[in-house]
mmCIF file of C-alpha atoms and ligand atoms in Angstrom:
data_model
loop_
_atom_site.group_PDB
_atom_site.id
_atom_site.type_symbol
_atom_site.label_atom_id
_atom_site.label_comp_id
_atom_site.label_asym_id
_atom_site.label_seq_id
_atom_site.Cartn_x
_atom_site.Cartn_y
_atom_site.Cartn_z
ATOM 1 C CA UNK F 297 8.006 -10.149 36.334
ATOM 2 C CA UNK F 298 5.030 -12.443 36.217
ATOM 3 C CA UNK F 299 6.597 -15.547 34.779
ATOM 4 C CA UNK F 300 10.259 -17.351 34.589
ATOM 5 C CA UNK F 301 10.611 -15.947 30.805
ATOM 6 C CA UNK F 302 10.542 -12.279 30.055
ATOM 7 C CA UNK F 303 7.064 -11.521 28.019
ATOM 8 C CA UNK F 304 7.643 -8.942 25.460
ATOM 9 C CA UNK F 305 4.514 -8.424 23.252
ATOM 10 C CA UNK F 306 4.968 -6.543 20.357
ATOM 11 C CA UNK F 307 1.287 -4.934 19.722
ATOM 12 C CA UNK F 308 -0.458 -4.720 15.745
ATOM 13 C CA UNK F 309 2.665 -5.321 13.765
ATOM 14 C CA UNK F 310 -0.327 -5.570 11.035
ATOM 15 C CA UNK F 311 -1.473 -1.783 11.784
ATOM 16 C CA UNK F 312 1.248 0.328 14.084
ATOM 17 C CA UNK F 313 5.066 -0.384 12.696
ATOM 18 C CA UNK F 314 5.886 2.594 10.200
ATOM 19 C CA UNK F 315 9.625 3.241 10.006
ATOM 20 C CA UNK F 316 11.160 -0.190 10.952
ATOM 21 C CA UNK F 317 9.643 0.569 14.881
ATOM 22 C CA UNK F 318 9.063 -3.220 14.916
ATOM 23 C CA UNK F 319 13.015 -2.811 15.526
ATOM 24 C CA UNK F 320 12.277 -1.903 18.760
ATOM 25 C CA UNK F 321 10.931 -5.736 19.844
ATOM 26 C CA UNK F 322 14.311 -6.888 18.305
ATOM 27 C CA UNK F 323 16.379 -3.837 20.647
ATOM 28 C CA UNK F 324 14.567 -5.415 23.809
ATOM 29 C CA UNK F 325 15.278 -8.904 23.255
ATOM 30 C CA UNK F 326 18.691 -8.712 22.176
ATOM 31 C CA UNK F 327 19.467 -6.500 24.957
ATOM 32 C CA UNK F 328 17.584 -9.294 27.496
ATOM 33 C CA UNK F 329 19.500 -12.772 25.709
ATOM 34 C CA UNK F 330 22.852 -9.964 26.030
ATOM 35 C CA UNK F 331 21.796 -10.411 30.222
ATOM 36 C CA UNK F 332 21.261 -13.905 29.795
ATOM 37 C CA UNK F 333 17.734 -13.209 30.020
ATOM 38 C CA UNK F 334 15.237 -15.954 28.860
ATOM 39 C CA UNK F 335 12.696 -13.826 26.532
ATOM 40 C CA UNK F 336 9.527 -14.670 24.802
ATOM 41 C CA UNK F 337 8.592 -12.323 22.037
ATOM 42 C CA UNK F 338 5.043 -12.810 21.240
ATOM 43 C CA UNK F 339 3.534 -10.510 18.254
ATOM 44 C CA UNK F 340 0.014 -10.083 18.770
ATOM 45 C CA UNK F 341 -1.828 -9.030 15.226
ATOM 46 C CA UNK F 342 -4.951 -6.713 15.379
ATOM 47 C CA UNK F 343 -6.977 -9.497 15.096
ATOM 48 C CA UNK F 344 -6.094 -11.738 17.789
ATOM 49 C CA UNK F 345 -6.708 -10.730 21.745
ATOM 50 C CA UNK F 346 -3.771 -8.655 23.580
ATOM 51 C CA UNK F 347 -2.334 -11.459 26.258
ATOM 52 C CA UNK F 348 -2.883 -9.716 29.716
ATOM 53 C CA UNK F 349 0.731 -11.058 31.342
ATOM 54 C CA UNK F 350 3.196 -9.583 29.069
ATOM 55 C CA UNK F 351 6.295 -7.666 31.082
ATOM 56 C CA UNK F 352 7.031 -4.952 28.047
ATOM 57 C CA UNK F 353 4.545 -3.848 25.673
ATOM 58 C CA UNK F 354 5.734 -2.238 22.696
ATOM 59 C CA UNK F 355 3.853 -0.254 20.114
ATOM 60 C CA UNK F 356 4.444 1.698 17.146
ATOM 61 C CA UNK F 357 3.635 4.319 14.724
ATOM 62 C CA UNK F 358 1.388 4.535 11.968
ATOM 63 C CA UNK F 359 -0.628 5.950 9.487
ATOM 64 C CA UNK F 360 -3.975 7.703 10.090
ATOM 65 C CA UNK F 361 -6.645 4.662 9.506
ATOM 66 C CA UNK F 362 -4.400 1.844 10.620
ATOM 67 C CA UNK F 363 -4.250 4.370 13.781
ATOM 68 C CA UNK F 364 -7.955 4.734 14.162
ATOM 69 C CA UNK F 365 -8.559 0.614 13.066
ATOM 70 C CA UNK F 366 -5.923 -0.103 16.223
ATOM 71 C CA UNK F 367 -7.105 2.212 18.397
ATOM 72 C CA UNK F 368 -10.530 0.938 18.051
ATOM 73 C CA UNK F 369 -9.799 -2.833 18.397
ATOM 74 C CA UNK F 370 -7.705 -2.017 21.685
ATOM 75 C CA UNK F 371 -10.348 -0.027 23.166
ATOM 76 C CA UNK F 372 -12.444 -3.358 22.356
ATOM 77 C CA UNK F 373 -10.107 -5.730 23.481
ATOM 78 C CA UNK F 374 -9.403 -4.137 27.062
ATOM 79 C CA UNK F 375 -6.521 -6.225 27.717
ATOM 80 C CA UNK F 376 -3.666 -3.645 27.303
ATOM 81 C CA UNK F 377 -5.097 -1.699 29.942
ATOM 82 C CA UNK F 378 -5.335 -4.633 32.426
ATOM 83 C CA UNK F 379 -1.748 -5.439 31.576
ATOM 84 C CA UNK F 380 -1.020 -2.217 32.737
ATOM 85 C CA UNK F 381 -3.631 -2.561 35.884
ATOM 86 C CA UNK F 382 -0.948 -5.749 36.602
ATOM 87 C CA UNK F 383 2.216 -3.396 36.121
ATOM 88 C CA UNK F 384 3.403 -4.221 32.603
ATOM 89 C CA UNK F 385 5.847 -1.771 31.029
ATOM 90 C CA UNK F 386 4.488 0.175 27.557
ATOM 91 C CA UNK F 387 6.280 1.786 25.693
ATOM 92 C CA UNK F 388 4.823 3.242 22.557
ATOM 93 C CA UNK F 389 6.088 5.655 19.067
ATOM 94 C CA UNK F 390 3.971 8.277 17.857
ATOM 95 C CA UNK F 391 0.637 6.880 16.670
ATOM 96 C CA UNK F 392 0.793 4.374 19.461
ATOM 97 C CA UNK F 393 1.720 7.322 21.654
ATOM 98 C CA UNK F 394 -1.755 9.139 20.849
ATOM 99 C CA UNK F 395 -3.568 5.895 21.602
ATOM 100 C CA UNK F 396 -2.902 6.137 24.736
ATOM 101 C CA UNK F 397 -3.494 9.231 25.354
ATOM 102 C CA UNK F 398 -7.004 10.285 25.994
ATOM 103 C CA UNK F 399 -7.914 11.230 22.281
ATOM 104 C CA UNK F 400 -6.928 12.058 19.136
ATOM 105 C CA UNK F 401 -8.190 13.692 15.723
ATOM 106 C CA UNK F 402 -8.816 10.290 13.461
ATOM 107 C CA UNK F 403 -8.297 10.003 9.670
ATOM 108 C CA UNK F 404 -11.852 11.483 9.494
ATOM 109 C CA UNK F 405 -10.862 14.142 11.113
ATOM 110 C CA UNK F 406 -13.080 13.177 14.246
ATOM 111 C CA UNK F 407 -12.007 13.040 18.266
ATOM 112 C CA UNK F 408 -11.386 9.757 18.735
ATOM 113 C CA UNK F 409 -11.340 7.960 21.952
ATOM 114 C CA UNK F 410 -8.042 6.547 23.323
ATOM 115 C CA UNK F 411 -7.140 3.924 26.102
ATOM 116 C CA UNK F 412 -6.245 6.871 28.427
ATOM 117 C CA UNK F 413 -2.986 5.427 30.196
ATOM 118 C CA UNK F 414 -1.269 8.552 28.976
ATOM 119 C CA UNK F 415 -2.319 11.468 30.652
ATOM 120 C CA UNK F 416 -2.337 13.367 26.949
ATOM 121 C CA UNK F 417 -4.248 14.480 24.317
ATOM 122 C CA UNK F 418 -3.715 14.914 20.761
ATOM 123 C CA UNK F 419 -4.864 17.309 18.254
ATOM 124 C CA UNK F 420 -4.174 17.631 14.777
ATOM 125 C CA UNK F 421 -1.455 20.689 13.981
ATOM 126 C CA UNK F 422 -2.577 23.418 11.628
ATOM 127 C CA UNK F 423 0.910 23.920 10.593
ATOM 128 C CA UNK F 424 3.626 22.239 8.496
ATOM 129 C CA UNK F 425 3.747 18.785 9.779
ATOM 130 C CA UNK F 426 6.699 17.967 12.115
ATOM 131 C CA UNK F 427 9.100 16.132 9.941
ATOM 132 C CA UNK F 428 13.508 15.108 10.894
ATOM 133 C CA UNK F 429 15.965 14.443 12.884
ATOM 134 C CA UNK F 430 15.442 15.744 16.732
ATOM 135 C CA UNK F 431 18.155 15.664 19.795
ATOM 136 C CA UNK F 432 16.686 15.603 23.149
ATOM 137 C CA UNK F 433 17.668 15.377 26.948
ATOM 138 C CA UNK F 434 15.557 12.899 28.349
ATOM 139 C CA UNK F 435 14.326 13.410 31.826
ATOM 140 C CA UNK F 436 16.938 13.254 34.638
ATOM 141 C CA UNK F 437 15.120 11.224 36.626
ATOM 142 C CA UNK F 438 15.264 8.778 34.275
ATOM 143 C CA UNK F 439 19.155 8.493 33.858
ATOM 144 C CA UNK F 440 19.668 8.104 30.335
ATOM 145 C CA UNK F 441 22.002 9.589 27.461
ATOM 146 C CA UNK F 442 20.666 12.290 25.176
ATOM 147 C CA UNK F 443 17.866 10.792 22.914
ATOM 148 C CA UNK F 444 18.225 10.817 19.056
ATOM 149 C CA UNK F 445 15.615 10.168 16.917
ATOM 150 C CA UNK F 446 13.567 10.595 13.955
ATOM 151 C CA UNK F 447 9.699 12.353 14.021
ATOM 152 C CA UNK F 448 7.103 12.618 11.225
ATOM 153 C CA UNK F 449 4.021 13.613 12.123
ATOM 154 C CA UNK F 450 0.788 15.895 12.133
ATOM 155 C CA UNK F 451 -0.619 15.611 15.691
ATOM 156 C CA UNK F 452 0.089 17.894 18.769
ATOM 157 C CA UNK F 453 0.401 15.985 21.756
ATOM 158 C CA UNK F 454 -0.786 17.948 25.259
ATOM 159 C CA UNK F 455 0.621 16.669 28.386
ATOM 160 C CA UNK F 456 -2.132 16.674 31.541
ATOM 161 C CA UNK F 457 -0.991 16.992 35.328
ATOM 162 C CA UNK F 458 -0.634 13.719 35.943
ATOM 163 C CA UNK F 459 2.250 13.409 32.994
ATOM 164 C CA UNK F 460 5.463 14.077 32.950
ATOM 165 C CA UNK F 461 7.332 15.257 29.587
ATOM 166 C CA UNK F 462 9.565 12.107 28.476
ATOM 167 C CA UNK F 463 12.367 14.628 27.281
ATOM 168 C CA UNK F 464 12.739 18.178 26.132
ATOM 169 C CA UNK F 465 13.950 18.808 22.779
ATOM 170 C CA UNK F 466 17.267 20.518 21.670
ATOM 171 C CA UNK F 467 16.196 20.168 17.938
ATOM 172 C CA UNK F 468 13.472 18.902 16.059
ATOM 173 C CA UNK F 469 9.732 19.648 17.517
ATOM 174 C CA UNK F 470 8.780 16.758 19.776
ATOM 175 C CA UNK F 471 5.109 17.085 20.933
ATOM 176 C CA UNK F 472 4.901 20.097 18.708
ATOM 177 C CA UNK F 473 3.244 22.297 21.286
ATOM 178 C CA UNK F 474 6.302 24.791 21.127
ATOM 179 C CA UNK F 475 6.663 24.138 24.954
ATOM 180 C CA UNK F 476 9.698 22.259 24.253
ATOM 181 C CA UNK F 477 8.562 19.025 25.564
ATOM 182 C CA UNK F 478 9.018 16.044 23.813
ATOM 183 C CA UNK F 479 7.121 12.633 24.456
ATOM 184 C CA UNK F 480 5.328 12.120 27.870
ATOM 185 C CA UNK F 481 5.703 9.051 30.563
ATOM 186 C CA UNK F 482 3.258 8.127 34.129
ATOM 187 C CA UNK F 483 3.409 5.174 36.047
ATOM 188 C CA UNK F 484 4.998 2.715 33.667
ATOM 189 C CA UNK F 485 3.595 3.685 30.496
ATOM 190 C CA UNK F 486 5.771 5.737 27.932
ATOM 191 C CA UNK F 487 5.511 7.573 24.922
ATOM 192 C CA UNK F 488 7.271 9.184 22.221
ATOM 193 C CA UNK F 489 7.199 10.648 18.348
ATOM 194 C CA UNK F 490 11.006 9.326 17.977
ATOM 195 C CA UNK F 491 11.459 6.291 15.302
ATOM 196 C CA UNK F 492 14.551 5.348 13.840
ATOM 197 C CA UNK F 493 13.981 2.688 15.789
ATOM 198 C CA UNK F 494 14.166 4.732 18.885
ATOM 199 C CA UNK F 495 15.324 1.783 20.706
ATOM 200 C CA UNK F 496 18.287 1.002 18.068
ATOM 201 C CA UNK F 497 19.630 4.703 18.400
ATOM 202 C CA UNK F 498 18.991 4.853 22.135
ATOM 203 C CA UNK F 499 19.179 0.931 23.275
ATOM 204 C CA UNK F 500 19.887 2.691 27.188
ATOM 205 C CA UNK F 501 15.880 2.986 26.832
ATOM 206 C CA UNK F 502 15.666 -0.672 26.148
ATOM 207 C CA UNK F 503 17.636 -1.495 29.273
ATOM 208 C CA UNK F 504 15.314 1.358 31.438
ATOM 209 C CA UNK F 505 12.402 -0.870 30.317
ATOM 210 C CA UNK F 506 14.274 -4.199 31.416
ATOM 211 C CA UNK F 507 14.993 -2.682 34.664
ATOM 212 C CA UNK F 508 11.281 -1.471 35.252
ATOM 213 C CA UNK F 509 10.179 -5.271 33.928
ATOM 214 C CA UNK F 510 12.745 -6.950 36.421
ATOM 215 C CA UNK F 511 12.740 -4.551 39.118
ATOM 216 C CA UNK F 512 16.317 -4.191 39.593
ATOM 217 C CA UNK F 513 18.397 -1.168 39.868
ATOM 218 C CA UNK F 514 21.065 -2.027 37.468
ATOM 219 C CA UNK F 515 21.721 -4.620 34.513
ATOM 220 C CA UNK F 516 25.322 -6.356 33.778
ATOM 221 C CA UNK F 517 26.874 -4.200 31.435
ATOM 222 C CA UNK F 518 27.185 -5.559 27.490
ATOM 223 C CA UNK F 519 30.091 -5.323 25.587
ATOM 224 C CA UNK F 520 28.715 -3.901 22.527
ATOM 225 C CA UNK F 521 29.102 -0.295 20.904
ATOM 226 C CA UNK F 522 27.503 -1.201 17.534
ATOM 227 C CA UNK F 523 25.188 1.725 18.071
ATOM 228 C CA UNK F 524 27.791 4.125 19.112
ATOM 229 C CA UNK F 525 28.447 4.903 15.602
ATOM 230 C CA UNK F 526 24.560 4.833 14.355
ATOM 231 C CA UNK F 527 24.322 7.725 17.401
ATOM 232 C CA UNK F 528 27.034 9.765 16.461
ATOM 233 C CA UNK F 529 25.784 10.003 12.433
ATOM 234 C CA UNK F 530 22.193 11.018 13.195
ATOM 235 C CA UNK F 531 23.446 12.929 15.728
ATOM 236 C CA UNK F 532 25.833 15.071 13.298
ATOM 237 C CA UNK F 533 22.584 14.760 10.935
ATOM 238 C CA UNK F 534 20.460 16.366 13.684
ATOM 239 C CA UNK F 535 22.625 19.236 14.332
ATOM 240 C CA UNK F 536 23.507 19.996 10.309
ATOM 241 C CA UNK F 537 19.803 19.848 9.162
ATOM 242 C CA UNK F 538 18.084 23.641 8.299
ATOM 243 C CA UNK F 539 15.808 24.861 11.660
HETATM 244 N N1 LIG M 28 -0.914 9.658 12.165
HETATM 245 C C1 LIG M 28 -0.190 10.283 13.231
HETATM 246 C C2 LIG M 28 0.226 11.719 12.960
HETATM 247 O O1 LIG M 28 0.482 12.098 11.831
HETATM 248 C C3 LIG M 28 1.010 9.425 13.588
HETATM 249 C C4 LIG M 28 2.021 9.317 12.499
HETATM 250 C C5 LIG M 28 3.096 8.316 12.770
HETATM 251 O O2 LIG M 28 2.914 7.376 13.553
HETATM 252 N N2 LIG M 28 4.237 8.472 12.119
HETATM 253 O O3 LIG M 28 0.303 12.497 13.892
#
């Protein structure tokens, strides 16, 4: 961690935050001041510059031209990929995933570039769009409860060599490549199409991305189960919804 106070930066709430994902800043902090964690949240607007020494970077989703406007400030900017050069943590929803991927198909229906710290690629999918509830089992590696969350989207999302597949999905689409794979992590960037927030449905993910920030092994446990119910509802919700 590069400074006394945990750095969360909370990227383009002006551009990337469909589907309450700004929800996700709130899930990190609260899980930090839980720890006793000092936390600064900083929101960073599309046109301001990306601080460099944030610990967690979150991102969210969007719509097409909000994707392409962030995407093409970010590239600009440069500092989200230094951040990452000095071991920040991203993690990023759906159009923020395919920004970091190596391209995507823009609103005008064009490849367009992205920052590459995702070893993916997007395309746009020629069939119905991928749209409810999806259940997943997140990586084992990573330790972490089955993942619930919500996914509306047109883009495909590839994974390359060098990533690995965040989870694989149980129901629901995911990247939509019909490989089963859902989401896609390297180094200490993440991605994923789940909203709902993700983070407020799965808040074990918030504490993965404290644990990379701090580099510990383990957090003091928090006596709270509010999202124990949330879980079990979309859960049910998942399972009951037609294939
Ligand atoms: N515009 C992107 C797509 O449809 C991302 C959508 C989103 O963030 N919900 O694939």
């Amino acid at each position: 961690m590069s400074e006394s106070s945990l750095r969360v930066v909370w990227v383009y709430p002006d551009l990337l935050s469909t589907y309450g994902d700004q929800g996700n800043a709130l899930v990190v902090e609260r899980r930090a001041r839980q720890r006793r964690l000092a936390v600064t949240r900083i929101d960073v607007r599309s046109d301001q510059q990306i601080p460099t020494s944030g610990d967690i970077y979150l991102i969210g989703g969007g719509e097409d031209r909000p994707q392409r406007l962030a995407a093409e400030r970010l590239r600009r900017d440069g500092g989200l990929p230094r951040a990452v050069d000095n071991g920040a943590i991203v993690f990023s929803v759906c159009a923020g995933y395919q920004i970091l991927g190596h391209e995507f198909i823009n609103d005008l229906g064009e490849r367009e570039p992205g920052l590459g710290l995702l070893d993916v690629i997007s395309t746009r999918g020629e069939g119905q769009r991928c749209v409810g509830d999806v259940l997943a089992d997140i990586d084992p590696q990573l330790r972490l409860p089955q993942l619930t969350g919500f996914e509306n989207h047109q883009g495909i999302t590839h994974l390359g060599p060098r990533a690995k597949a965040f989870a694989r999905v149980q129901l629901g689409r995911g990247n939509g490549t019909g490989d089963g794979t859902e989401g896609a992590f390297n180094d200490t960037v993440f991605g994923t199409y789940m909203h709902g927030p993700v983070l407020a449905r799965n808040p074990q993910i918030a504490d993965l991305l404290l644990k990379l920030a701090l580099d510990v092994n383990a957090l003091p446990p928090v006596d709270d189960r509010w999202y124990e119910a949330l879980r079990a509802e979309r859960i049910s919700a998942a399972q009951q919804q037609p294939a």
